[in-house]
Short mmCIF file of C-alpha atoms in Angstrom, two decimals:
data_model
loop_
_atom_site.label_atom_id
_atom_site.label_comp_id
_atom_site.label_asym_id
_atom_site.label_seq_id
_atom_site.Cartn_x
_atom_site.Cartn_y
_atom_site.Cartn_z
CA MET A 386 8.58 -6.25 -22.76
CA SER A 387 12.00 -7.85 -22.86
CA SER A 388 12.68 -11.51 -22.33
CA CYS A 389 15.25 -12.46 -19.73
CA TYR A 390 15.65 -16.12 -20.53
CA ASP A 391 18.63 -15.62 -22.82
CA ILE A 392 20.62 -13.85 -20.13
CA ASN A 393 22.97 -16.05 -18.19
CA VAL A 394 22.18 -15.53 -14.54
CA SER A 395 23.90 -17.40 -11.79
CA SER A 396 22.40 -15.66 -8.81
CA SER A 397 18.78 -15.17 -7.94
CA ASN A 398 19.10 -11.45 -7.47
CA LYS A 399 21.28 -10.24 -10.31
CA ASN A 400 19.97 -7.34 -12.32
CA LEU A 401 18.29 -9.28 -15.10
CA ASN A 402 17.95 -6.23 -17.32
CA VAL A 403 21.70 -5.63 -17.41
CA GLY A 404 22.70 -2.01 -18.02
CA LYS A 405 19.09 -0.87 -17.84
CA LYS A 406 16.85 0.50 -15.14
CA LEU A 407 15.71 -2.02 -12.57
CA LYS A 408 12.27 -3.34 -13.44
CA ALA A 409 9.71 -4.20 -10.81
CA LEU A 410 6.28 -5.81 -10.89
CA ILE A 411 3.85 -4.76 -8.17
CA VAL A 412 1.25 -7.47 -7.61
CA ASP A 413 -1.60 -6.27 -5.40
CA ASP A 414 -5.38 -6.08 -5.77
CA ASP A 415 -5.56 -2.74 -3.94
CA ARG A 416 -4.86 0.27 -6.14
CA VAL A 417 -3.97 2.52 -3.19
CA VAL A 418 -1.24 0.05 -2.18
CA ARG A 419 -0.06 -0.23 -5.80
CA MET A 420 0.18 3.54 -6.10
CA VAL A 421 2.13 3.91 -2.85
CA HIS A 422 4.55 1.12 -3.79
CA LYS A 423 4.94 2.63 -7.24
CA GLY A 424 5.85 5.98 -5.66
CA LEU A 425 8.39 4.31 -3.38
CA LEU A 426 10.08 2.44 -6.24
CA LYS A 427 10.07 5.49 -8.51
CA LYS A 428 12.01 7.38 -5.87
CA PHE A 429 14.87 4.93 -6.48
CA GLY A 430 14.57 5.13 -10.26
CA VAL A 431 12.92 1.73 -10.62
CA GLU A 432 10.64 1.15 -13.63
CA THR A 433 7.33 -0.21 -12.38
CA HIS A 434 4.63 -2.44 -13.82
CA GLU A 435 1.46 -3.57 -12.12
CA ALA A 436 -0.67 -6.71 -11.82
CA LYS A 437 -3.99 -6.82 -9.99
CA ASN A 438 -3.71 -10.45 -8.90
CA GLY A 439 -1.42 -13.46 -9.01
CA GLN A 440 -2.84 -14.73 -12.27
CA GLU A 441 -2.02 -11.49 -14.08
CA ALA A 442 1.55 -11.79 -12.80
CA VAL A 443 1.85 -15.38 -14.03
CA LEU A 444 0.31 -14.54 -17.42
CA ALA A 445 2.69 -11.59 -17.88
CA HIS A 446 5.62 -13.96 -17.36
CA ARG A 447 4.13 -16.57 -19.70
CA ALA A 448 3.96 -13.80 -22.30
CA GLY A 449 7.70 -13.26 -21.85
CA ALA A 450 7.83 -10.42 -19.34
CA CYS A 451 10.75 -10.34 -16.97
CA PHE A 452 11.34 -8.33 -13.82
CA ASP A 453 14.23 -7.92 -11.44
CA LEU A 454 11.95 -7.50 -8.48
CA ILE A 455 8.41 -8.69 -7.77
CA LEU A 456 6.44 -7.27 -4.84
CA MET A 457 3.81 -9.90 -4.10
CA ASP A 458 0.72 -9.44 -1.95
CA LEU A 459 -0.77 -12.56 -0.33
CA ASP A 460 -4.56 -12.18 -0.25
CA MET A 461 -5.82 -11.46 -3.76
CA PRO A 462 -8.81 -12.64 -5.80
CA VAL A 463 -8.45 -15.11 -8.70
CA MET A 464 -4.99 -16.27 -7.64
CA ASN A 465 -3.34 -15.46 -4.33
CA GLY A 466 0.29 -14.55 -3.83
CA ARG A 467 1.32 -17.95 -2.52
CA GLN A 468 0.01 -19.79 -5.59
CA ALA A 469 1.46 -17.16 -7.93
CA THR A 470 4.90 -17.35 -6.29
CA GLN A 471 4.82 -21.15 -6.52
CA GLU A 472 3.85 -21.01 -10.20
CA LEU A 473 6.52 -18.45 -11.02
CA ARG A 474 9.20 -20.53 -9.31
CA ASP A 475 7.93 -23.63 -11.16
CA MET A 476 8.44 -21.62 -14.36
CA ASP A 477 12.05 -21.04 -13.24
CA VAL A 478 11.51 -17.34 -12.66
CA VAL A 479 14.60 -16.22 -10.74
CA SER A 480 13.49 -12.67 -9.91
CA LEU A 481 13.73 -11.44 -6.35
CA ILE A 482 10.22 -12.11 -5.06
CA VAL A 483 9.29 -10.15 -1.97
CA GLY A 484 6.11 -10.99 -0.08
CA VAL A 485 4.37 -7.85 1.15
CA THR A 486 1.31 -8.49 3.26
CA SER A 487 -0.71 -7.21 6.15
CA THR A 488 -1.56 -10.77 7.18
CA GLY A 489 -0.36 -12.09 10.52
CA GLU A 490 2.52 -14.45 11.14
CA ALA A 491 0.28 -17.53 10.83
CA GLU A 492 0.36 -17.56 7.04
CA LYS A 493 3.94 -16.37 6.71
CA GLU A 494 5.61 -19.78 6.63
CA SER A 495 3.65 -21.26 3.75
CA PHE A 496 4.01 -18.00 1.77
CA VAL A 497 7.79 -17.97 2.29
CA ASN A 498 8.00 -21.66 1.42
CA ALA A 499 6.27 -21.02 -1.90
CA GLY A 500 9.50 -19.36 -3.01
CA LEU A 501 9.83 -15.90 -1.50
CA ASP A 502 13.22 -14.32 -1.04
CA TYR A 503 11.97 -11.87 1.57
CA TYR A 504 8.83 -11.11 3.49
CA TYR A 505 7.74 -7.73 4.81
CA GLN A 506 4.66 -6.37 6.51
CA LYS A 507 2.65 -3.72 4.70
CA PRO A 508 3.19 -0.90 4.20
CA LEU A 509 6.67 -0.93 2.71
CA THR A 510 8.85 1.97 3.82
CA VAL A 511 11.55 4.00 2.08
CA ASP A 512 14.18 2.15 4.15
CA VAL A 513 12.96 -1.30 3.09
CA VAL A 514 12.81 -0.31 -0.58
CA ARG A 515 16.31 1.18 -0.36
CA LEU A 516 17.54 -2.10 1.13
CA LEU A 517 15.93 -4.09 -1.69
CA VAL A 518 17.30 -1.85 -4.45
CA GLU A 519 20.78 -1.95 -2.91
CA LYS A 520 20.79 -5.73 -3.17
CA PHE A 521 21.07 -5.35 -6.93
CA LYS A 522 23.96 -2.91 -6.59
CA ASP A 523 25.78 -5.35 -4.31
CA ASP A 524 25.47 -8.09 -6.90
CA ALA A 525 26.26 -6.00 -9.97
CA MET B 736 5.93 36.16 1.72
CA GLU B 737 4.36 36.86 5.08
CA ILE B 738 1.25 34.98 3.99
CA VAL B 739 3.30 32.01 2.80
CA GLY B 740 5.15 31.82 6.13
CA LYS B 741 1.89 31.97 8.03
CA LEU B 742 0.30 29.24 5.91
CA GLN B 743 3.41 27.06 6.21
CA LYS B 744 3.35 27.42 10.00
CA GLN B 745 -0.35 26.59 10.04
CA PHE B 746 0.39 23.52 7.90
CA ILE B 747 3.19 22.32 10.20
CA ASP B 748 1.09 22.87 13.34
CA PHE B 749 -1.87 21.05 11.81
CA ILE B 750 0.11 18.04 10.61
CA ASN B 751 1.91 17.83 13.96
CA ALA B 752 -1.46 17.79 15.73
CA LEU B 753 -2.72 15.03 13.41
CA TYR B 754 0.40 13.05 14.15
CA HIS B 755 0.17 13.50 17.91
CA GLU B 756 -3.55 12.70 18.02
CA GLY B 757 -2.80 9.47 16.16
CA PHE B 758 -4.80 10.29 13.04
CA LEU B 759 -1.70 9.92 10.92
CA ASP B 760 1.52 7.97 11.43
CA ASP B 761 5.01 7.86 9.91
CA GLN B 762 3.69 6.36 6.70
CA PHE B 763 1.95 9.60 5.79
CA LEU B 764 5.16 11.52 6.39
CA GLN B 765 6.90 9.04 4.06
CA LEU B 766 4.33 9.76 1.35
CA GLN B 767 5.05 13.45 1.70
CA LYS B 768 8.73 12.79 1.15
CA LEU B 769 7.91 10.94 -2.09
CA GLN B 770 6.33 14.09 -3.45
CA ASP B 771 8.83 15.95 -5.61
CA GLU B 772 9.08 17.87 -8.91
CA SER B 773 8.47 14.69 -10.90
CA SER B 774 5.28 13.92 -8.95
CA PRO B 775 4.09 17.15 -7.31
CA ASP B 776 0.56 15.83 -6.67
CA PHE B 777 1.53 12.44 -5.30
CA VAL B 778 -0.07 12.83 -1.86
CA PHE B 779 -3.22 14.36 -3.33
CA GLU B 780 -3.56 11.49 -5.84
CA VAL B 781 -2.97 8.75 -3.26
CA VAL B 782 -5.35 10.31 -0.75
CA THR B 783 -8.06 10.87 -3.39
CA LEU B 784 -7.82 7.23 -4.43
CA PHE B 785 -7.99 6.23 -0.78
CA PHE B 786 -11.20 8.25 -0.32
CA GLU B 787 -12.83 6.69 -3.40
CA ASP B 788 -11.96 3.13 -2.45
CA SER B 789 -12.73 3.55 1.25
CA GLU B 790 -16.26 4.67 0.53
CA LYS B 791 -16.78 1.68 -1.76
CA ILE B 792 -15.47 -0.66 0.95
CA ILE B 793 -17.72 0.93 3.61
CA ASN B 794 -20.76 0.52 1.34
CA ASN B 795 -19.80 -3.09 0.57
CA LEU B 796 -19.36 -3.80 4.28
CA ALA B 797 -22.75 -2.30 5.13
CA ALA B 798 -24.42 -4.35 2.36
CA THR B 799 -22.67 -7.58 3.40
CA LEU B 800 -23.64 -7.11 7.05
CA GLN B 801 -27.29 -6.58 6.07
CA GLN B 802 -27.59 -9.98 4.37
CA GLN B 803 -29.82 -12.52 6.08
CA ALA B 804 -27.00 -15.02 6.26
CA VAL B 805 -23.91 -12.90 6.78
CA ASP B 806 -20.82 -14.16 4.97
CA PHE B 807 -18.18 -13.33 7.59
CA LYS B 808 -15.38 -14.40 5.26
CA GLN B 809 -16.54 -11.75 2.82
CA VAL B 810 -16.77 -9.17 5.61
CA ASP B 811 -13.25 -10.07 6.73
CA SER B 812 -11.96 -9.75 3.19
CA HIS B 813 -13.33 -6.18 2.89
CA VAL B 814 -11.89 -5.25 6.30
CA HIS B 815 -8.54 -6.76 5.33
CA GLN B 816 -8.47 -4.61 2.21
CA PHE B 817 -9.37 -1.52 4.23
CA LYS B 818 -6.62 -2.31 6.71
CA GLY B 819 -4.09 -2.56 3.88
CA SER B 820 -5.07 0.68 2.15
CA SER B 821 -5.42 2.71 5.37
CA SER B 822 -2.01 1.57 6.60
CA SER B 823 -0.52 2.47 3.20
CA VAL B 824 -1.61 6.08 3.56
CA GLY B 825 -0.82 6.20 7.29
CA ALA B 826 -4.42 6.57 8.49
CA GLN B 827 -3.49 4.90 11.75
CA ARG B 828 -6.79 5.12 13.62
CA VAL B 829 -8.66 3.56 10.69
CA THR B 830 -6.09 0.75 10.56
CA ASN B 831 -6.48 0.13 14.31
CA ALA B 832 -10.26 0.08 13.99
CA CYS B 833 -9.89 -2.52 11.19
CA ILE B 834 -7.72 -4.72 13.40
CA ALA B 835 -10.42 -4.78 16.09
CA PHE B 836 -13.07 -5.39 13.41
CA ARG B 837 -11.27 -8.50 12.12
CA ASN B 838 -11.40 -10.08 15.58
CA PHE B 839 -15.20 -9.88 15.54
CA CYS B 840 -15.25 -11.34 12.01
CA GLU B 841 -13.24 -14.27 13.24
CA GLN B 842 -15.73 -14.78 16.10
CA LYS B 843 -18.63 -14.38 13.63
CA ASN B 844 -20.04 -11.83 16.04
CA LEU B 845 -22.64 -9.89 14.05
CA GLU B 846 -23.38 -7.31 16.73
CA GLY B 847 -19.67 -6.69 17.25
CA CYS B 848 -19.15 -6.36 13.49
CA VAL B 849 -22.00 -3.85 13.15
CA GLN B 850 -20.52 -1.76 15.98
CA CYS B 851 -17.07 -2.00 14.41
CA LEU B 852 -18.43 -0.79 11.08
CA GLN B 853 -19.78 2.31 12.83
CA HIS B 854 -16.41 2.83 14.50
CA VAL B 855 -14.42 2.36 11.28
CA LYS B 856 -16.80 4.71 9.47
CA HIS B 857 -16.45 7.30 12.22
CA GLU B 858 -12.65 7.13 12.14
CA TYR B 859 -12.59 7.21 8.35
CA PHE B 860 -14.78 10.32 8.05
CA LEU B 861 -12.77 12.05 10.79
CA VAL B 862 -9.47 11.46 9.02
CA LYS B 863 -11.02 12.30 5.65
CA ASN B 864 -12.08 15.66 7.00
CA LYS B 865 -8.62 16.31 8.46
CA LEU B 866 -6.87 15.27 5.25
CA GLU B 867 -9.14 17.49 3.18
CA THR B 868 -8.20 20.44 5.39
CA LEU B 869 -4.52 19.54 5.03
CA LEU B 870 -4.77 19.29 1.25
CA ARG B 871 -6.59 22.63 1.10
CA LEU B 872 -3.76 24.19 3.09
CA GLU B 873 -1.27 22.66 0.64
CA GLN B 874 -3.13 24.24 -2.27
CA GLN B 875 -3.20 27.62 -0.50
CA ILE B 876 0.55 27.48 0.10
CA LEU B 877 1.21 26.62 -3.55
CA ALA B 878 -1.21 29.32 -4.77
CA ALA B 879 0.63 31.88 -2.62
CA GLY B 880 3.90 30.87 -4.30
CA GLY B 881 5.32 28.81 -1.42
CA THR B 882 6.59 25.25 -1.10
CA ILE B 883 5.11 22.52 1.05
CA PRO B 884 7.11 22.02 4.24
CA VAL B 885 8.33 18.45 4.74
CA LEU B 886 8.40 17.22 8.30
CA SER B 887 11.30 15.07 9.42
#
């Protein structure tokens, strides 16, 4: 996996893998959800990687992985999405982190405050993914 | 080609009925649109995975609810997972049954939870049966040399 720390990025949602395919990390403990999100991202030509919980996402970044977009679930075993987002931001990860949950509004605020750029209810739709992918085009 | 046309019509009528009866929602139609030459079996793969995991969740729920001291947090966590996966495939009636189930978890209402498990199970096996029929129709269309119609 490539390291993104040597790339000079001034905005939080620049394409960190300049000139390459967009890279996304899908963080969710449910493999049905991961497969659906993978299918949605593939439709827009996005390269996808998967993590089964927040800790796997954090460890991948510690090992030098870098993604343009991270789809983060909230309720996961080992490490939830809120903790993972907080840790990633503490590590200065500037990827676009999008919270994707089926949890009610009650937990939204603390999840967003952990460092999310956007928050959507599950399941993601083609329109939402198109919107997210277009954000990188706008900034290119 | 007459057979293909017939099967395609049967497929469209069947999926429309599933949609109108609330078994499936827009999300399932979205999954169908993701199926293309690069992933011709996408819907089949997602649905198969959904069947495998749903049955595990149902078994886990039944086991958790049979404990002497029921861990309602654990029950809620299984239901939450089921809600997420069912909504991801567009199995709307299962998702709705999960929403009702979570309310009883919150109230720690064992009797309500047991009834909800029966309801979720019922809805799941209904939609499973319908999806299996739909997938069989898909296979028949492909075997007859046709393409799967995509509903708008």
